[in-house]
Short mmCIF file of C-alpha atoms in Angstrom, two decimals:
data_model
loop_
_atom_site.label_atom_id
_atom_site.label_comp_id
_atom_site.label_asym_id
_atom_site.label_seq_id
_atom_site.Cartn_x
_atom_site.Cartn_y
_atom_site.Cartn_z
CA MET T 48 0.00 0.00 0.00
CA ASN T 49 1.24 3.51 -0.77
CA GLY T 50 0.21 4.98 2.58
CA SER T 51 -2.72 6.96 1.23
CA GLN T 52 -6.16 6.47 2.68
CA PRO T 53 -8.72 4.52 0.69
CA ALA T 54 -11.49 6.60 -0.90
CA THR T 55 -13.97 5.14 1.57
CA ASP T 56 -11.95 5.97 4.71
CA LEU T 57 -14.39 7.97 6.87
CA THR T 58 -11.90 10.82 7.22
CA THR T 59 -11.70 11.03 3.41
CA VAL T 60 -15.49 10.93 3.13
CA LEU T 61 -15.93 13.71 5.72
CA ALA T 62 -13.19 15.89 4.21
CA GLY T 63 -14.81 15.44 0.78
CA ASP T 64 -18.12 16.51 2.28
CA HIS T 65 -16.48 19.66 3.64
CA ARG T 66 -15.07 20.54 0.20
CA ARG T 67 -18.47 19.89 -1.46
CA LEU T 68 -20.30 22.02 1.13
CA ASP T 69 -17.79 24.82 0.68
CA ARG T 70 -18.27 24.75 -3.13
CA LEU T 71 -22.07 24.87 -2.78
CA CYS T 72 -21.80 27.84 -0.42
CA THR T 73 -19.57 29.63 -2.93
CA GLU T 74 -22.03 28.89 -5.72
CA LEU T 75 -24.88 30.35 -3.66
CA GLU T 76 -22.81 33.38 -2.62
CA LEU T 77 -22.25 34.24 -6.28
CA GLY T 78 -25.99 35.00 -6.37
CA GLN T 79 -26.50 33.92 -9.95
CA GLY T 80 -29.58 32.30 -11.44
CA SER T 81 -33.28 32.83 -11.06
CA PRO T 82 -34.87 32.81 -7.60
CA GLU T 83 -36.24 29.34 -8.37
CA ASN T 84 -32.78 28.08 -9.30
CA ARG T 85 -31.37 29.57 -6.08
CA LYS T 86 -34.11 27.79 -4.14
CA ASP T 87 -33.22 24.51 -5.88
CA LEU T 88 -29.54 25.06 -5.07
CA ALA T 89 -30.41 25.94 -1.46
CA ASP T 90 -32.43 22.69 -1.24
CA HIS T 91 -29.42 20.82 -2.61
CA LEU T 92 -27.21 22.43 0.06
CA ILE T 93 -29.73 21.39 2.72
CA ALA T 94 -29.70 17.80 1.46
CA GLU T 95 -25.89 17.74 1.51
CA VAL T 96 -25.74 19.23 5.02
CA VAL T 97 -28.20 16.60 6.29
CA ARG T 98 -26.21 13.80 4.64
CA HIS T 99 -23.02 15.15 6.18
CA ALA T 100 -24.55 15.68 9.62
CA VAL T 101 -25.81 12.09 9.75
CA ALA T 102 -22.34 10.82 8.81
CA GLU T 103 -20.57 13.05 11.31
CA GLU T 104 -23.01 13.14 14.23
CA SER T 105 -21.24 10.42 16.23
CA PHE T 106 -18.01 12.43 16.24
CA VAL T 107 -19.15 16.05 16.75
CA ASP T 108 -20.95 17.71 19.60
CA GLY T 109 -24.49 18.42 18.36
CA GLU T 110 -24.57 21.91 19.82
CA GLY T 111 -22.29 23.46 17.22
CA ASP T 112 -22.68 24.99 13.81
CA LEU T 113 -24.56 22.01 12.37
CA ALA T 114 -27.20 22.40 15.10
CA GLU T 115 -27.50 26.08 14.13
CA ALA T 116 -27.68 25.04 10.47
CA ASP T 117 -30.42 22.54 11.33
CA GLY T 118 -32.64 25.29 12.74
CA LEU T 119 -32.03 27.51 9.71
CA MET T 120 -32.73 24.62 7.31
CA ARG T 121 -36.05 23.95 9.04
CA GLU T 122 -36.98 27.63 8.69
CA LEU T 123 -35.99 27.64 5.01
CA GLU T 124 -38.20 24.60 4.27
CA GLY T 125 -41.34 26.66 3.96
CA VAL T 126 -39.90 29.90 2.59
CA GLY T 127 -40.26 30.75 -1.08
CA PRO T 128 -37.35 32.27 -3.00
CA GLN T 129 -39.26 35.55 -3.53
CA GLU T 130 -39.84 36.08 0.19
CA THR T 131 -37.59 38.72 1.75
CA ARG T 132 -36.43 36.39 4.53
CA PHE T 133 -35.23 33.72 2.07
CA GLU T 134 -31.87 35.42 1.42
CA ARG T 135 -31.45 36.31 5.11
CA LEU T 136 -32.04 32.70 6.20
CA LEU T 137 -29.88 31.37 3.37
CA GLY T 138 -27.07 33.73 4.36
CA GLY T 139 -27.27 32.47 7.94
CA LEU T 140 -27.16 28.87 6.73
CA ILE T 141 -24.14 29.58 4.55
CA ARG T 142 -22.32 31.24 7.49
CA ALA T 143 -23.11 28.28 9.78
CA VAL T 144 -21.95 25.76 7.17
CA ARG T 145 -18.75 27.74 6.52
CA ARG T 146 -18.00 27.92 10.27
CA HIS T 147 -18.51 24.17 10.49
CA VAL T 148 -16.25 23.49 7.50
CA ARG T 149 -13.56 25.79 8.92
CA GLU T 150 -13.76 24.97 12.64
CA GLU T 151 -15.76 21.90 13.63
CA GLY T 152 -15.14 19.83 10.51
CA PRO T 153 -11.37 19.48 10.91
CA GLU T 154 -11.89 18.60 14.58
CA ALA T 155 -14.36 15.86 13.62
CA VAL T 156 -11.85 14.41 11.17
CA ARG T 157 -9.18 14.57 13.90
CA GLN T 158 -11.50 12.80 16.38
CA VAL T 159 -12.18 10.03 13.87
CA ARG T 160 -8.43 9.56 13.36
CA LEU T 161 -7.81 9.47 17.12
CA THR T 162 -10.65 7.14 18.05
CA CYS T 163 -10.80 4.71 15.12
CA SER T 164 -8.27 2.30 13.70
CA PRO T 165 -7.60 2.53 9.95
CA GLU T 166 -9.68 -0.63 9.51
CA ARG T 167 -12.61 0.84 11.45
CA ARG T 168 -12.37 4.12 9.50
CA ALA T 169 -12.54 2.16 6.25
CA GLU T 170 -15.53 0.17 7.55
CA LEU T 171 -17.34 3.33 8.70
CA GLY T 172 -16.58 5.08 5.42
CA LYS T 173 -18.08 2.17 3.48
CA GLU T 174 -21.17 2.21 5.73
CA VAL T 175 -21.67 5.95 5.23
CA THR T 176 -21.19 5.65 1.47
CA ALA T 177 -23.59 2.69 1.27
CA ALA T 178 -26.21 4.54 3.34
CA ARG T 179 -25.96 7.56 1.06
CA ASP T 180 -26.31 5.39 -2.02
CA ALA T 181 -29.34 3.59 -0.56
CA ALA T 182 -31.20 6.72 0.60
CA ALA T 183 -32.88 8.96 -1.94
CA THR T 184 -31.24 12.38 -2.09
CA LEU T 185 -31.84 15.68 -3.80
CA PRO T 186 -29.49 16.19 -6.74
CA HIS T 187 -27.72 19.40 -7.63
CA PRO T 188 -30.18 21.42 -9.79
CA ASP T 189 -27.93 20.95 -12.81
CA LEU T 190 -28.29 17.17 -12.45
CA SER T 191 -32.05 17.03 -11.88
CA ASP T 192 -32.77 16.30 -15.53
CA ARG T 193 -30.52 13.24 -15.35
CA MET T 194 -32.23 11.56 -12.40
CA PRO T 195 -35.77 10.10 -12.46
CA GLN T 196 -38.13 12.16 -10.37
CA ALA T 197 -39.28 9.07 -8.46
CA ASP T 198 -35.70 8.60 -7.21
CA GLN T 199 -35.42 12.11 -5.78
CA LEU T 200 -36.31 13.18 -2.27
CA TRP T 201 -38.11 16.46 -2.89
CA PRO T 202 -37.96 19.34 -0.42
CA GLY T 203 -40.82 20.99 1.36
CA PRO T 204 -42.19 20.93 4.88
CA GLY T 205 -40.47 18.19 6.84
CA PHE T 206 -37.72 17.72 4.24
CA VAL T 207 -34.87 17.90 6.77
CA ASP T 208 -36.52 15.29 8.98
CA ARG T 209 -37.43 13.01 6.03
CA ALA T 210 -33.90 13.19 4.62
CA ARG T 211 -32.32 12.47 8.01
CA ALA T 212 -34.71 9.55 8.63
CA ALA T 213 -34.05 8.10 5.16
CA LEU T 214 -30.30 8.24 5.69
CA ARG T 215 -30.49 6.71 9.16
CA HIS T 216 -32.83 3.98 7.89
CA ALA T 217 -30.44 3.20 5.03
CA ALA T 218 -27.61 2.99 7.56
CA GLY T 219 -29.65 0.59 9.68
CA SER T 220 -29.85 2.82 12.74
CA PRO T 221 -33.03 4.00 14.47
CA GLY T 222 -34.47 7.34 13.31
#
């Protein structure tokens, strides 16, 4: 072996999540696209944050930036893109996600490295990846035309809870 971590090592999975979340935040901060496209992209960010939170929740204190993001995501569920509070809530979500990526995320990766053997990290990474593949998720708006609608978990009231429950169910843990 060349000393690099396998693609399914949990630390690699979590670090990849952080990069993906950061890119989505940047895309939203650019402010391009119609309000409906921004709403779709915000829903995609929410889906990615939920997926990441479920994967990371065993290693991070739940009272941090992801808990703040969770409250903002729940508020955003029922807000239309033309409503004045949409951009305010979205900005708060982006700030919470960025703080997590910058501060809590690296600590979570460090905790995984400290508490899990390389074999266990590989096992956990495979479990997280399998759970994500088994649970329906919301694609990036640019990919929505490439995925059958029946396979997508559409947003709306209760979306955060439904996504979290689907991911936990796919992982075989209680919701």
